[in-house]
Amino acid sequence: MKQFQRTAIAVGVTQLAVAAGGVACVQGARAQEAKPNIATVVVVGQRAALESAAARKKSADEIVDSVVEVDIGKLPDKSVTEVLQRVVGVTIDRTMNVADPLQSVHDGINHFAAEGTGVSVRGLSYVRSELNGRDAFSANGGRSLSFEDVPPELMAGVDVYKNPSAEQIEGGIGGLVNLRTHLPFDFKGRNGAVSIEESRSQLRGKYAPSFSGLLSNRWKTGFGEFGALIDIARSRIDTRSDGLQISPYIPRTDAVTGDTSGARRWISNGGSWTTNNFERERDGLYGALQWKKDTLSSYLTYFRSKYDMHTSEHSLAAGANPATIMLDPGATFNDQGALLAGTIRAPQDPGVGFGVQSRTAGRTSDTRDVAWNLQWRATDRWTLTGDLQHTRATTFGYDNLVSLGGYMPKEGVDFRTSPPTLTFDAADRAYLADPNNYYWNSAQEHRDDAVSTQNAARLDAKYTFDGPVLNDVRFGVRFTNRDADTRATHGNSQWHEITAPWAVGHDGWQPFSQLAYLSDPRFAGDKVAPLQFNDFFGGKTAPPPAIVAANMALSAGAPPPGFAQLHEMVKVLCNMPCSGDALWEYAKFGDPESLNQQHEKTKAAYAQLRFGFDDLRYPVDGNVGVRVVRTDMSAAGYLLFSPPDSSKVPGVPSIAPLSNRTSFEHKYTNVLPSLNLRMKASDGLQFRAAFSKGMTRPDFWQMQTYTTLSQNVHTHTDNATNATVLDSIDYTGTAVGNPMLKPTRSNNIDLTAEYYFGHGGQVTLALFNKRLSDIIIGKTSVVTLNDSTGQPHDFAVTSPVNGATGRASGAEIGYSQYFDKLPGLWSGFGVSANYTYIDSRQDLGKPLAQVWCTPQDTNAFIARDLSGCDTDGRLLNVGSVPLTGLSKNAFNVALLYDKGPVSARLAYGWRSKYLQAVNAYGTNGGDGIDANPASPRFGQPYSVQYALPTWGGAYGQLDASLQYKFTDNLNLSVQATNLTNALYKQYMQQGIGLMERGAFYTGRRYSVRLGYSF
């Protein structure tokens, strides 16, 4: 019987991967000695990358999938996010859905992300990120890197661990993503590479340059061997995305002119279209110094990633009061009563209201990491390793918007097409092109900045046994100290009217005498300009009409100087003297109330035993261990209330402003055992089993202690008396976080079968099951404030809590092979494919007893936030809410070619629909009409605060690359992204079905790269 080496790391296979890829993939404390008698087969290009990745997977102690650089300094995609989507079990989002509410204006889910966001592993977003086995994070309110911030040019490879061991840092129950960079000793001597690249977005029609370079060398001296490496990268992309969106469907029985049947119809009160220009610059710098002499070795690394993003966006959104809009005769509906096509009018208003937004947003993020590692082989048995790390991450963002308003005579809609069609006749187009039909409506500003720092220290020891079963025992301790400070604009002046219709009148409380129409020369001039939506959706849908928009320069800056000009300009319309809402000021920022502070310390200890039963018929090896971690967390923030300026509206209670500083402390301990087993049935066939407990701490933004309360006053103007009439008052609030949250925990089981053959060929099957507890969800609680008369008012505050359990189970299948035995040129072809199936369920605890989310009290809001609420007040998803971000089916397939100087790839990735959020901006609102017969507001307008779950639609994208090597050192490559011009679609869930919410189009993107290595 063939004997296997005592070590379970399969050193020989790893060394073969090192020779094939030209890269030594194992660093620091995890480095292993190579066997000198291993025969090597030298291959290059994609074939080498595939072979190296297969070798890493085969020899790893844990269940891991890898992507390795194709050439030095080049992963196969333009961002780490795009790289990760190729890995089996990994999916990405396609919207700019920002996790931290303090770092956004809450509508990122309605914007397309040019490079993808939101990495999930096996459908779970609890993903931990590492850089060379150490903590890595951005100042994004979370615990992981924003992978789109990281230059892929600096990476040697990316590893995704599906079931980590006790030796690895805790925190990723979905998975652990380790980004690997080179060290000087990865190369035999001097090594270098440079590349220049030019990319072009077809829809944007703009070119963007990129550059990267790597230089490494090593020297033998009397003081030991030294090595130095520097790696730099700078890249830019300029893209454009166009979008079309539809408002939620509201139930009516009297919406069609002349229809007296009383039939229940579901009417969307309009749609919107947008065009967004996206510009991103990403700079990366990485340096490493390495030294070894006798039994000592050490290295020092510096990593910096800087990300600058800027967007400029124009949009038009139309929508009148859904309780009073009317449809012309001839409107058509589907069998559920949902509007298919028709013409919308607003007879009780001056017309169908619309707003034209000019918006600029930007973000600058910077992550810097310094790490030092020292290893001492004290004896043949003992190895000691020390590791120190300092990380500092910063981010600054802004998001400013200026809106013009107006009333169009009508709006035609056709929802039978996908994307939906908004129709306008010649008269409508002429109306929208006339500046005289627009007025200055509102402005909104947002600023935020965040700083997050961490110091980490780690000490590890390994004792190697000399016996037939025990290989080694590893144990160690780790300490971290992390601070996070976040500041954001706050107060009512973040959004502020310029001259909105509700602020015009003579009731005493209304500040303006009339709207600031552009027909008045005082309010026109160079502040506005005509706007056309050229090549909208690449010509794949009807072009929107030309409109008038505010000059983009008015929204530029942080804070934007143009806002002061606009608000000063309209003071001539004040009902003298100027008071109330006419007295605008910039949103509060930088004061103590804008600051949220968090501090976290962790102490961890682990022990892990590695063993191997090599004398069995089918040898078995593995590791068993336990990790114990203590977490001490503290947070400080504010409870804020700023009353609206509606004191002169009859019937509105007067509640005093509130600003209370709050602070909390929270401590907890987790014990995390793990067992990894591998059985080798033959040289190529092996089976694995892994069992573990895991935990993921709440993101930092989820633990912020920052609560804002709002008194929302709804009024209308009586047409006969021109008086303001109070309709209703909502008392709501949002708690950005909950500092007393516990970690989400999981019990994990993984089973795999892996067969390796040829050069890099593999067929793998993995089954997994994760049982989750303490899942964080949004629930509603009550904060009570008294008005000036002593009457209490309950504010329904939504905040995150540990309120659910869940399960995610499924299977992964992977296959890759080059067909070397085919004749001639055909032997260059290969295939890489994988498929993931996931079934999930989320249990919200006590079953919801009601079927309605009205009357709207605290229990109704809790039910709405847990499962969704339709616009008629009926609960959605009762007892069957899936986990967010999880697609049931996903696959990747790539046709590869590698022969002689030619290397090519045609790759297609697809995922099925997935729940993005239960309660999200754009598909929530307060203009529903209550259909609950037991509700006191049955049939009344603005009687339902609904939340329609938003779903990301099934999406597939075809990408391609072609590389030609002129010499061993010089190559030229061409890449194309989204060759099929795929549309990304979103849906909103209602009782009438999963209705199309909107679609985004970004078109193709091309790039040409010239690379030289030496």
mmCIF file of C-alpha atoms in Angstrom, residues 102 148 156 289 383 410 416 532 671 900 919:
data_model
loop_
_atom_site.group_PDB
_atom_site.id
_atom_site.type_symbol
_atom_site.label_atom_id
_atom_site.label_comp_id
_atom_site.label_asym_id
_atom_site.label_seq_id
_atom_site.Cartn_x
_atom_site.Cartn_y
_atom_site.Cartn_z
ATOM 1 C CA LEU A 102 -25.316 57.458 7.896
ATOM 2 C CA GLU A 148 -14.688 47.251 -5.318
ATOM 3 C CA ALA A 156 -1.524 37.378 -6.403
ATOM 4 C CA LEU A 289 10.551 43.871 2.629
ATOM 5 C CA THR A 383 8.123 27.317 15.515
ATOM 6 C CA LYS A 410 -51.001 63.800 -18.744
ATOM 7 C CA ARG A 416 -46.800 45.438 -21.146
ATOM 8 C CA GLN A 532 -31.874 65.448 -23.829
ATOM 9 C CA VAL A 671 -16.671 29.346 22.022
ATOM 10 C CA GLY A 900 0.860 28.702 -28.088
ATOM 11 C CA ASN A 919 -38.515 47.698 3.552
#
